[in-house]
Coordinates of C-alpha atoms and ligand atoms in Angstrom, one line a residue:
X19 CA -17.5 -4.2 21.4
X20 CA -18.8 -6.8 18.9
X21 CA -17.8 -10.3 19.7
X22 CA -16.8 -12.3 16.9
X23 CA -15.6 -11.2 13.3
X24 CA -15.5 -12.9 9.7
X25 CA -12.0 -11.9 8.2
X26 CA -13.3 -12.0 4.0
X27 CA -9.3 -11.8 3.1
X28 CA -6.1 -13.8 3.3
X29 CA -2.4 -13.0 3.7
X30 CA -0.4 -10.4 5.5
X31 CA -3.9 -8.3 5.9
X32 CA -6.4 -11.5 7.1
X33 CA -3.1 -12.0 10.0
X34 CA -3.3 -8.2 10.5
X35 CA -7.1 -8.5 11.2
X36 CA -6.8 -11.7 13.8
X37 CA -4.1 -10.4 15.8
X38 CA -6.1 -6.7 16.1
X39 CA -9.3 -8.6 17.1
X40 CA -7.9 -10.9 19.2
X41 CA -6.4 -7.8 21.2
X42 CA -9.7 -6.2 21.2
X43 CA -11.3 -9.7 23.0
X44 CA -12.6 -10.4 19.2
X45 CA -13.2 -14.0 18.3
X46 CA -11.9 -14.4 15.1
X47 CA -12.8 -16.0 12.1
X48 CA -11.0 -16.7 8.9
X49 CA -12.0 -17.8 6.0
X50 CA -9.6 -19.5 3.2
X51 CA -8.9 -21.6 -0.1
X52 CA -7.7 -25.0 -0.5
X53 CA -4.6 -23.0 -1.4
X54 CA -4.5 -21.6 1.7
X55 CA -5.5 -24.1 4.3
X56 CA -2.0 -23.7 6.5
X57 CA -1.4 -20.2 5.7
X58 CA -0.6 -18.5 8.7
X59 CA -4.1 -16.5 8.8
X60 CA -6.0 -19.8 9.2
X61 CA -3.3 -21.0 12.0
X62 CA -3.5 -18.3 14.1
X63 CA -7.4 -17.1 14.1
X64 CA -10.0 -18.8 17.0
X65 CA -12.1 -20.5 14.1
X66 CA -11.5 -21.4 10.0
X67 CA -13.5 -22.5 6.9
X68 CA -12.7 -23.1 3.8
X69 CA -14.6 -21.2 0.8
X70 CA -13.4 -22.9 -2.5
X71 CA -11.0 -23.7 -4.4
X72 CA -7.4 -21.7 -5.3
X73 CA -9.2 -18.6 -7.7
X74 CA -10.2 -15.9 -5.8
X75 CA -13.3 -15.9 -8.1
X76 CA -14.0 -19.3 -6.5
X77 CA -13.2 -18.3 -3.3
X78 CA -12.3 -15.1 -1.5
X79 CA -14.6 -13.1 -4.0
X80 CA -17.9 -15.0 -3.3
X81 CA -19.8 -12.3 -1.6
X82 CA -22.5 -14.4 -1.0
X83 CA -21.9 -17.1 0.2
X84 CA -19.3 -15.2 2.7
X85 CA -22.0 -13.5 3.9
X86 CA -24.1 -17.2 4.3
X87 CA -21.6 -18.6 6.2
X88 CA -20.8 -15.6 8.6
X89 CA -24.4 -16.3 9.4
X90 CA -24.1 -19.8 9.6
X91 CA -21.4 -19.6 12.2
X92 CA -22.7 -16.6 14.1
X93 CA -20.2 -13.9 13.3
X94 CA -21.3 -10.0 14.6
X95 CA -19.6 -8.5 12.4
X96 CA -17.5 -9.1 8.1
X97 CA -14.0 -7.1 8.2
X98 CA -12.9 -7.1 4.4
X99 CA -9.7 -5.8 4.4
X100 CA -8.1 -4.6 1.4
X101 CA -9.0 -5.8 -2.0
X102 CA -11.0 -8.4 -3.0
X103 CA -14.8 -7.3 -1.4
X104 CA -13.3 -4.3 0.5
X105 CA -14.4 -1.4 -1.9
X106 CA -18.1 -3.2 -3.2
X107 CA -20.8 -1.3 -1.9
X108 CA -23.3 -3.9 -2.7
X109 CA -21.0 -6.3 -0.7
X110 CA -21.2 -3.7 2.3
X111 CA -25.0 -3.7 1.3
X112 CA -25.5 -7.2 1.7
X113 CA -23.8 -7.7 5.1
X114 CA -26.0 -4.8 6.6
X115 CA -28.9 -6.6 4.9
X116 CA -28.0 -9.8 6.7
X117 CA -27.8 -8.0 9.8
X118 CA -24.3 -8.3 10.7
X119 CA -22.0 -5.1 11.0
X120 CA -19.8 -4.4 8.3
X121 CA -16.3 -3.4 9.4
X122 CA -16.1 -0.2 7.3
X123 CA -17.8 3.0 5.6
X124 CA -21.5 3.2 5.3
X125 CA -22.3 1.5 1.7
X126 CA -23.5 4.8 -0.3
X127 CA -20.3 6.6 0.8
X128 CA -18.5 3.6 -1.0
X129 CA -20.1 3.7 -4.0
X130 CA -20.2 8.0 -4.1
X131 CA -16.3 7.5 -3.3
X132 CA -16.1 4.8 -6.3
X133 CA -17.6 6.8 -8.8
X134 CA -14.7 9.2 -9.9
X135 CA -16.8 11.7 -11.3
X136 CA -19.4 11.7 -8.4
X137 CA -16.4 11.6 -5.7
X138 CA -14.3 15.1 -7.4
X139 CA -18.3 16.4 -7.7
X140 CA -18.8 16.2 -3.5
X141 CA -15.2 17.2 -3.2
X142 CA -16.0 20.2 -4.8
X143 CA -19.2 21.5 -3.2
X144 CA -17.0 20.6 -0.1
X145 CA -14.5 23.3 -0.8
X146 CA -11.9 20.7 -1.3
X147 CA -9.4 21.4 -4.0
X148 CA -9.7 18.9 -7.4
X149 CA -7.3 18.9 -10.1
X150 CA -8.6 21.3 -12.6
X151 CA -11.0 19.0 -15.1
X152 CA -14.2 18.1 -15.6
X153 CA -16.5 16.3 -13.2
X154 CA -19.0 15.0 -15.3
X155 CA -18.3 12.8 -18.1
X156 CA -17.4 13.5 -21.7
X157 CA -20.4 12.1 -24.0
X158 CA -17.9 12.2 -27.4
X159 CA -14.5 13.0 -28.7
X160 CA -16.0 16.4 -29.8
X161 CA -17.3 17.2 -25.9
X162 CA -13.7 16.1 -24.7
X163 CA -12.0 18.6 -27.6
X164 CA -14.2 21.3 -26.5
X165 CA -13.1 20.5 -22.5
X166 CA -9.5 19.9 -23.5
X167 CA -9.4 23.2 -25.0
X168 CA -11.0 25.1 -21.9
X169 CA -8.2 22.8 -19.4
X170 CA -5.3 23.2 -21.8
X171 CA -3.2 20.4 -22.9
X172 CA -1.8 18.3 -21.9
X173 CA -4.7 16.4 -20.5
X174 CA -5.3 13.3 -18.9
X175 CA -8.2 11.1 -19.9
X176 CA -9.6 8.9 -16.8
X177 CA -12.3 6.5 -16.6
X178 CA -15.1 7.5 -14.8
X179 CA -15.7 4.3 -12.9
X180 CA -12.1 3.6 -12.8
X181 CA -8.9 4.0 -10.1
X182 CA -5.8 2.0 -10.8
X183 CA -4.6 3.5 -13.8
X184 CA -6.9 1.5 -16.1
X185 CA -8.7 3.5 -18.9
X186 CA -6.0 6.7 -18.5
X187 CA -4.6 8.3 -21.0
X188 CA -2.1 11.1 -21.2
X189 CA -2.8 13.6 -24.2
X190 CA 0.0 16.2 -25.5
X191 CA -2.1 18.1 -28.3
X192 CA -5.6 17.8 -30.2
X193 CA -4.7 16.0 -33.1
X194 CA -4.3 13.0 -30.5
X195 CA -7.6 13.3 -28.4
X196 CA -10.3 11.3 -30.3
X197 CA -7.8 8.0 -30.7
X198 CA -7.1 8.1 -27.1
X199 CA -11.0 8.9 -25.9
X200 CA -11.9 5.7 -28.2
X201 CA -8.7 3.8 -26.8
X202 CA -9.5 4.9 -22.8
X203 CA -13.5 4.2 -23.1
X204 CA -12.7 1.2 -24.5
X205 CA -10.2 0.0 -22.0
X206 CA -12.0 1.6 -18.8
X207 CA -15.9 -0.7 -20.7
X208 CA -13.0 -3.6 -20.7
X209 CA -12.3 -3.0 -16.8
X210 CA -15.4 -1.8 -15.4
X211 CA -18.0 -2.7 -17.4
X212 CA -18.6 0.8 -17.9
X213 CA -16.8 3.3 -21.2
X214 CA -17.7 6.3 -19.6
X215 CA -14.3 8.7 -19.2
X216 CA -13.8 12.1 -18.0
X217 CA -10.7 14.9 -18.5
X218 CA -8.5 16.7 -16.0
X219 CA -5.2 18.8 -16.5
X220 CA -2.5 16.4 -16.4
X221 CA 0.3 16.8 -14.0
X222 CA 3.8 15.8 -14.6
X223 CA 5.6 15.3 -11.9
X224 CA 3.5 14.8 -8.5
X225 CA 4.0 13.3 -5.7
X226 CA 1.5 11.1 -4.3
X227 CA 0.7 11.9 -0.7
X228 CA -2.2 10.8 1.2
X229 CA -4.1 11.6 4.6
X230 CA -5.7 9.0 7.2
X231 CA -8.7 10.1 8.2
X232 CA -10.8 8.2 11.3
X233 CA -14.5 8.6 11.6
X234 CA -16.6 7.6 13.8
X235 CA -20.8 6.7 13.7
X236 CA -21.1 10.2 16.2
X237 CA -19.9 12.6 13.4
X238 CA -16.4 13.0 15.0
X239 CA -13.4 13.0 12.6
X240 CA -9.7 13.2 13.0
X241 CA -6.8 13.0 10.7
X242 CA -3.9 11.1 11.3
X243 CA -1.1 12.9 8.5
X244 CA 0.0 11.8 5.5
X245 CA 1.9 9.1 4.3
X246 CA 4.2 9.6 1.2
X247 CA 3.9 6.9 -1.5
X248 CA 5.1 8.0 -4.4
X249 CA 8.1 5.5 -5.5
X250 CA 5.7 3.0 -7.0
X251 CA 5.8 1.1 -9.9
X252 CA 3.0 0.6 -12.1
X253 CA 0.3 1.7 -10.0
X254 CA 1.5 -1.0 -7.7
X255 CA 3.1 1.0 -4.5
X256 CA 7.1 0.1 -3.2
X257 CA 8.0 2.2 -0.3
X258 CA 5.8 4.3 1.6
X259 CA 6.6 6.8 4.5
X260 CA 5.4 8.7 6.9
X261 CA 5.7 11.8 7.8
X262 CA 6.7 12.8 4.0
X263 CA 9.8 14.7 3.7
X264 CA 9.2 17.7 2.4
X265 CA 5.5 19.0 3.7
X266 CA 5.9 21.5 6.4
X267 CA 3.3 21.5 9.8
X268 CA 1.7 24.2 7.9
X269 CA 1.1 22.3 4.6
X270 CA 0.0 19.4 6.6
X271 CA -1.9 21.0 9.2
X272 CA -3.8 22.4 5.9
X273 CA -3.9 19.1 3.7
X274 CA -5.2 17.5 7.4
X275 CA -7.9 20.1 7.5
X276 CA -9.1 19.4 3.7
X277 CA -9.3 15.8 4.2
X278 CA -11.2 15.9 7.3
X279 CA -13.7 18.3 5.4
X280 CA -13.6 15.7 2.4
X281 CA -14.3 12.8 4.9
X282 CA -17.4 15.3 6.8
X283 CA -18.5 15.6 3.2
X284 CA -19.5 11.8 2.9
X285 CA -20.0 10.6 6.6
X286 CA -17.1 8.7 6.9
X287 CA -17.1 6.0 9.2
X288 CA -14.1 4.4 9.9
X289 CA -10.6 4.4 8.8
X290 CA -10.1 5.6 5.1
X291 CA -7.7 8.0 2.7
X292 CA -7.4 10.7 1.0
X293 CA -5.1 10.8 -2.2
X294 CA -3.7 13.7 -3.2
X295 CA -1.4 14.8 -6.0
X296 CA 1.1 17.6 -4.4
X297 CA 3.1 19.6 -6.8
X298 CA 5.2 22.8 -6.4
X299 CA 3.4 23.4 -2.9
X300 CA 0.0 22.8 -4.6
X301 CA -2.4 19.8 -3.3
X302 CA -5.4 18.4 -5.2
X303 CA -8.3 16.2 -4.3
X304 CA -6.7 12.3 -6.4
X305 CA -9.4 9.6 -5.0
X306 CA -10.5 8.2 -1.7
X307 CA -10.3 4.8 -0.2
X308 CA -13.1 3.7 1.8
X309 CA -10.7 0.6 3.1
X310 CA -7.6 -0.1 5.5
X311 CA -4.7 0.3 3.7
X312 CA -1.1 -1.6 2.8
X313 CA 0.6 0.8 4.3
X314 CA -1.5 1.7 7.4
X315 CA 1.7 0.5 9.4
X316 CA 3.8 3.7 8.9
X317 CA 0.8 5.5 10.4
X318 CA 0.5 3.3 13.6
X319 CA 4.5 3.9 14.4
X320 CA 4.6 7.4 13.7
X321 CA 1.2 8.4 15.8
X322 CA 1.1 5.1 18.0
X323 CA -2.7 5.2 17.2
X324 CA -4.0 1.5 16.2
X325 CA -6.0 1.6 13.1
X326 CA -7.5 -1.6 13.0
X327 CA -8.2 -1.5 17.2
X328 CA -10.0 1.7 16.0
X329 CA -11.7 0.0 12.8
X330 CA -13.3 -2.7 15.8
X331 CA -14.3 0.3 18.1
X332 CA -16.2 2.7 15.6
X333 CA -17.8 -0.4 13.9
X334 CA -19.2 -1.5 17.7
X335 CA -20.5 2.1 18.3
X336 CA -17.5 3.7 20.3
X337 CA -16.8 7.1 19.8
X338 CA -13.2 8.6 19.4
X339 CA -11.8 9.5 22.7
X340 CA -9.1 11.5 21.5
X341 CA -9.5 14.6 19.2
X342 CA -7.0 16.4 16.9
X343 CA -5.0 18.4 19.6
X344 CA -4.2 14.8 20.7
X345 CA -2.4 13.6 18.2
X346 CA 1.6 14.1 18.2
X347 CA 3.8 12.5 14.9
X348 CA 7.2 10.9 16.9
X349 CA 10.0 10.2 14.7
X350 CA 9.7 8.7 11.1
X351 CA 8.7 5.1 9.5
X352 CA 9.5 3.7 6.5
X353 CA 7.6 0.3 4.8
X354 CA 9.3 -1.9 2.3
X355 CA 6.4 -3.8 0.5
X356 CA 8.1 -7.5 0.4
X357 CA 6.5 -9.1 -2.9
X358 CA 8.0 -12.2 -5.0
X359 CA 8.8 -10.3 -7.8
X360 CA 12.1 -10.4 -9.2
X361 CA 13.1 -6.8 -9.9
X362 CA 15.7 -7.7 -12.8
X363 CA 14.2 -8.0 -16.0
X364 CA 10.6 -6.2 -14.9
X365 CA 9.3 -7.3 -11.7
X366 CA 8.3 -10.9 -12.7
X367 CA 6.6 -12.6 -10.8
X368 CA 8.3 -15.5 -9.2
X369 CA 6.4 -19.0 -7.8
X370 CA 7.7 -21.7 -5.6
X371 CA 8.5 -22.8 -1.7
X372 CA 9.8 -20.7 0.6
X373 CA 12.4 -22.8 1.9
X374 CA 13.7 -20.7 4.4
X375 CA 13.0 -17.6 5.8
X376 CA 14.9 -15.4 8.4
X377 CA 12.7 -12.2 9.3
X378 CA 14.5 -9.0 10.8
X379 CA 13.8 -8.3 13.9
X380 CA 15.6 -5.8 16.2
X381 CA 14.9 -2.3 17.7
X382 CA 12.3 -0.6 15.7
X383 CA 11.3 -3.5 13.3
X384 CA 7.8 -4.2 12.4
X385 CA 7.2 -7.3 10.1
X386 CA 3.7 -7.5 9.0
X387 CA 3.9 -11.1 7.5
X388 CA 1.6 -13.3 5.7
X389 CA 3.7 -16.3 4.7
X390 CA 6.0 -19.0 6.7
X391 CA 8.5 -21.1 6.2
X392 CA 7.2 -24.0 4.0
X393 CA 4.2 -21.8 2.1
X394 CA 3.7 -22.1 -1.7
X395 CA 3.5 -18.8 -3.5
X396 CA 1.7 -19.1 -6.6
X397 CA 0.1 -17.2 -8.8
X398 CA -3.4 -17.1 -7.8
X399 CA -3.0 -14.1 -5.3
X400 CA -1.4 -10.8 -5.2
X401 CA 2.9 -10.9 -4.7
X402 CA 2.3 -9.2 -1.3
X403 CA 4.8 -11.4 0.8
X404 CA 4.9 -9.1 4.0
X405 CA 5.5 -5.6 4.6
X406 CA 9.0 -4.6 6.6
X407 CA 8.2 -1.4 8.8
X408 CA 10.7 -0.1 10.5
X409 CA 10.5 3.1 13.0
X410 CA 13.3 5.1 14.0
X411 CA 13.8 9.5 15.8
X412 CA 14.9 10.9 12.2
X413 CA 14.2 10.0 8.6
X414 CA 17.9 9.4 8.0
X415 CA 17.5 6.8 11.3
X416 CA 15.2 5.0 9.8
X417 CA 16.8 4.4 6.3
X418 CA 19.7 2.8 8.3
X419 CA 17.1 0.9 9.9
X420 CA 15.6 -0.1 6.8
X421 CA 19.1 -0.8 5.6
X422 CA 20.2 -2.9 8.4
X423 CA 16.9 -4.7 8.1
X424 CA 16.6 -5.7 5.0
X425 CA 20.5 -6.9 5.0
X426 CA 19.0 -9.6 7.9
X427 CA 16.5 -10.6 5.9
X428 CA 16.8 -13.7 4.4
X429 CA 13.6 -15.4 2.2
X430 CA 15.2 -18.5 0.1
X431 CA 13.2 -20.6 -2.6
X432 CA 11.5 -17.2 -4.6
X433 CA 12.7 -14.4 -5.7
X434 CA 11.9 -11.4 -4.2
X435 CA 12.3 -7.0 -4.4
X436 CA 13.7 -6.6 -1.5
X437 CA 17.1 -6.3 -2.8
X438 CA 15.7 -3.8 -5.3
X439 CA 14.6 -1.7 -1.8
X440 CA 18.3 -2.3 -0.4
X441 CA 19.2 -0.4 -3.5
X442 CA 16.8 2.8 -2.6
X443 CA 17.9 2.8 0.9
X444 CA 21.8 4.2 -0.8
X445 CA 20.2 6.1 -3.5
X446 CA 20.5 9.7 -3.7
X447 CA 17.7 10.9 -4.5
X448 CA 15.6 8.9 -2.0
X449 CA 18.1 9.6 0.6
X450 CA 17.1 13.5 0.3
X451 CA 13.5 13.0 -0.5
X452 CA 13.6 13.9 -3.9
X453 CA 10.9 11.5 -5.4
X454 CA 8.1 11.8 -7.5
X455 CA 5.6 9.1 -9.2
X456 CA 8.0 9.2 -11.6
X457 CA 10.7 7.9 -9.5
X458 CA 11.5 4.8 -10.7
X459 CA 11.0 6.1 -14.8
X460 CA 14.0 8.5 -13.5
X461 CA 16.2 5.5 -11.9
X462 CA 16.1 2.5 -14.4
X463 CA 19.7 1.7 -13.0
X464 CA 17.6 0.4 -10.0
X465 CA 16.0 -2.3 -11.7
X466 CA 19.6 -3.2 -13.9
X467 CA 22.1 -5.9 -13.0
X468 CA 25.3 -4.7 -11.6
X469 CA 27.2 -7.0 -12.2
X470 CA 30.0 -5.9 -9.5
X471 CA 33.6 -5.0 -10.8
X472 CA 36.5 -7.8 -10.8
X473 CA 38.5 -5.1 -8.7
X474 CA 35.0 -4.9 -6.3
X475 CA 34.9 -8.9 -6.2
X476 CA 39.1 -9.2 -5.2
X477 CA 38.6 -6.8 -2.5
X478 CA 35.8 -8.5 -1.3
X479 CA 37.3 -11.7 -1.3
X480 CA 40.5 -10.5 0.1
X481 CA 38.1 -8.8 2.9
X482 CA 36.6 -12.0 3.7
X483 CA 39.6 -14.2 4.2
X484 CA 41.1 -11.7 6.4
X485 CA 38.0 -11.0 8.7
X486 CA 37.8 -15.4 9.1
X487 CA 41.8 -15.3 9.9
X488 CA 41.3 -12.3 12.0
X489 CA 38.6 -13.8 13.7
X490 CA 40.3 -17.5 14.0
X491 CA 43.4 -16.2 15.7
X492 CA 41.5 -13.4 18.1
X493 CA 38.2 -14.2 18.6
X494 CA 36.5 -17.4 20.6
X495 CA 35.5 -20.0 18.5
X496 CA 31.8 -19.7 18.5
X497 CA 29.1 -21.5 15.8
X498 CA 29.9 -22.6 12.5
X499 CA 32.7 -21.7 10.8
X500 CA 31.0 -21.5 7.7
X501 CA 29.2 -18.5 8.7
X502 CA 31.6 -16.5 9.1
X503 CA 32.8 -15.5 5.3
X504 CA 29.4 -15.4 4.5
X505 CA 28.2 -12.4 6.4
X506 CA 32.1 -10.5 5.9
X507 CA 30.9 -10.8 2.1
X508 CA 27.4 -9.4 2.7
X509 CA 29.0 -6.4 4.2
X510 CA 31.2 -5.7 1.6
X511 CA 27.4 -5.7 -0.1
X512 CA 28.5 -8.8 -2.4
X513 CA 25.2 -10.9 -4.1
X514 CA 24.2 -13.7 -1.9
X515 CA 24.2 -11.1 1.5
X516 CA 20.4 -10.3 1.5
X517 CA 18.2 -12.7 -1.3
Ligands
MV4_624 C1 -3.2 11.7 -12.4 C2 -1.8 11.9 -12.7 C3 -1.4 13.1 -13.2 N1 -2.3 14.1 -13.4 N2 -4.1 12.8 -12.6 C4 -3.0 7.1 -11.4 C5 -4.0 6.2 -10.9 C6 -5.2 7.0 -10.6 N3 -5.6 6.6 -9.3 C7 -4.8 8.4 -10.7 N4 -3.4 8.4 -11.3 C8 -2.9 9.5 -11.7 N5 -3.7 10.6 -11.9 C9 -3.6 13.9 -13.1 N6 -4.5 14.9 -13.3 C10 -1.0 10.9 -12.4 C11 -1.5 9.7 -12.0 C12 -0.5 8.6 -11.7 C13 -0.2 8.2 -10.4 C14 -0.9 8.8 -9.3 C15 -0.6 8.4 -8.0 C16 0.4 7.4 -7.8 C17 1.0 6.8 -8.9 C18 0.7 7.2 -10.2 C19 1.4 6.7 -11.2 C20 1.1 7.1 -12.5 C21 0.2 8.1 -12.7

């Protein structure tokens, strides 16, 4: 096993990283911004340095000089985590060039997987199924006429370079395809630094399900099922799941199959994804991430195989000891992604102190945290507060879980969504699986105040005072008094339960 490890990344994921190498025997070593000198990252790994000030730009995203001081402080080994320097190849390339062990994918199968084009290219000669489209791109708003015409409208313009949603456009009929290829190459030259876009059929109402895949240096691969992550919001991800409700062992014994062939196809090494869209029983080859993801959690619980642990091992040389016919899904897990967004009004972001904070805990509860009592959110850095992860026998288990959860927990001084997720742990359509990426477009009430009824608020009221006179006549007298009516109107699901 390598020795020591540079974390390049900060919140929830750099805490992640130190607890995993510290279990593996790993001395661990952060790195952070003035911004972040007592976030929890920094307070729990063996050694920390600082790397600039607040901007990531200044900071977490200087390759270079990451790379400098890893040597400089005789790391084995850079783990990037997500974002930031994760999905660079010539980051990858410069750690192997310094002779340290990068924590992830060889750097060529990074930069074929980054290339949109390239990637749905190997995924075909792989025999793995694209959305129908093109996989070279379109030179001119004639070229993508003549290709919309062969797919059939409507189609979906996507940067070549791209991921995230950047540079897409959706087009319903010709008349509308050269303003959108000039709009989408502009935007995707804005983003990238490269115009070059690309068409594919566009499909309406997908969900979003992905595959785990784990390689090792030895040519073994395994998968590790899907997760289901299709109640998102803007290309940024709310709840994710795993197993998904509604694949059967044979559709994910087959998508398995396809993404272990997609991840033969480019030598994976390590832990990565395949994104697929899945609609009416039909999967197609979406994108893959060479990186451990957010919502790596709901894999763990559901397989009780840890990712990062086998992130450490492959990158030292191990090999898998465990093959396919090894791996057994128990029960169902469910993440909340805990941001400081205020989900009124649009998800704004909100800044301040977190002046208290009261974290579930509890049978089944996972809280994969990157903030403390006391921290300063601002605005330099993504939202990402924590993930909640709870684990439970039955999907319907672990939405009560979630429920119960989330109704403990208690983050004062910044907004946050989580109330917006107490609301999709009662809704319908979530409660029988019945999402799509277009979840939230089809449940704006979600994001809407409700104000609660005068009857609702008198009934609550009246519930409260009789729970405290119940409880002062029959029950021993035990803390503060001034609990009490507090937690008799969070039941009766009154604001001010869960903030
Ligand atoms: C699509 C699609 C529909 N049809 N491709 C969005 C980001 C980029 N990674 C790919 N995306 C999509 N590609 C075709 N042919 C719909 C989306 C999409 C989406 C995909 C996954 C999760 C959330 C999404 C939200 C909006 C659009």
């Amino acid at each position: 096993m390598i020795g020591s490890v540079l974390i390049a990344n900060r919140g929830e994921i750099a805490l992640r990283l130190v607890r995993g190498a510290r279990e593996c025997g790993i001395h661990a070593i952060a790195v952070y911004s003035e911004a972040d000198r007592l976030a929890p990252h920094v307070l729990e790994a063996d050694e920390a340095y600082c790397i600039g000030p607040a901007p990531s730009s200044e900071s977490y995203l200087r390759g270079e000089a990451i790379v400098a001081l890893a040597k400089d402080v005789g790391a084995e080994a850079i783990h990037p985590g997500y974002g930031f320097l994760a999905e660079r190849a010539d980051f990858a390339r410069m750690v192997e060039d310094a002779g340290l062990v990068f924590v992830g994918p060889a750097p060529e199968t990074i930069a074929a997987m980054g290339d949109k084009t390239e990637a749905r290219r190997r995924m075909k000669e792989a025999g793995v199924p694209i959305v129908p489209g093109l996989t070279e791109a379109v030179a001119d708003p004639e070229a993508a006429e003549e290709a919309a015409a062969d797919i059939g409208f409507p189609v979906l313009l996507k940067a070549s370079a791209g991921g995230g949603g950047k540079g897409m456009r959706v087009v319903s009929e010709p008349g509308e395809l050269r303003r959108a290829f000039e709009a989408a190459s502009r935007e995707a030259l804005a983003a990238f630094g490269d115009g070059s876009v690309y068409l594919e059929r566009y499909l309406a109402r997908p969900r979003h399900v992905e595959i785990q895949v784990l390689g090792d240096a030895h040519g073994n691969v395994v998968h590790l099922a899907e997760r289901e992550c299709s109640i998102q919001r803007r290309h940024q991800k709310l709840v994710e799941e795993a197993p998904s409700p509604v694949l059967t062992d044979e559709e994910r014994a087959r998508m398995g199959e396809t993404a272990v062939r997609a991840a033969q196809a480019v030598d994976y090494r390590g832990a990565g994804t395949i994104e697929f869209l899945y609609q009416e029983g039909e999967c197609f080859f979406l994108e893959m991430n060479t990186r451990i993801q957010v919502e790596h959690p709901v894999t763990e619980l559901v397989t009780g195989i840890d990712l990062v642990e086998w992130q450490f091992r492959v990158a030292s040389g191990q090999p898998l000891d465990f093959g396919q016919d090894d791996i057994r899904l128990v029960g169902h897990s469910i993440e909340c992604r805990i941001t400081s967004e205020d989900h009124l009004g649009g998800f704004l972001p909100s800044t301040g102190a977190i002046t208290h904070l009261g974290v579930p805990t509890g049978p089944g509860v996972r809280w994969d945290g990157g903030v403390l009592q006391g921290t300063e959110v601002t605005l330099h850095y993504d939202p990402l507060l924590a993930k909640l992860i709870v684990h439970a026998a039955t999907r319907e288990a672990a939405i009560a879980r979630m429920a119960r959860a989330l109704d403990e927990l208690v983050v004062s001084g910044v907004e946050t969504c989580a109330p917006f997720h107490r609301r999709v742990m009662d809704e319908a359509d979530f409660r029988r699986g019945d999402i799509s990426i277009r979840y939230l477009d089809e449940h704006p009430e979600l994001l809407e105040e409700n104000e609660p009824e005068s009857e609702l608020i008198a009934a609550a009221v009246a519930a409260a005072l009789l729970e405290d006179d119940h409880r002062r006549h029959r029950a021993p007298r035990i803390g503060t008094s001034r609990a009490e009516p507090v937690s008799a109107w969070r039941r009766a699901g009154m604001p001010g339960g869960a903030s």
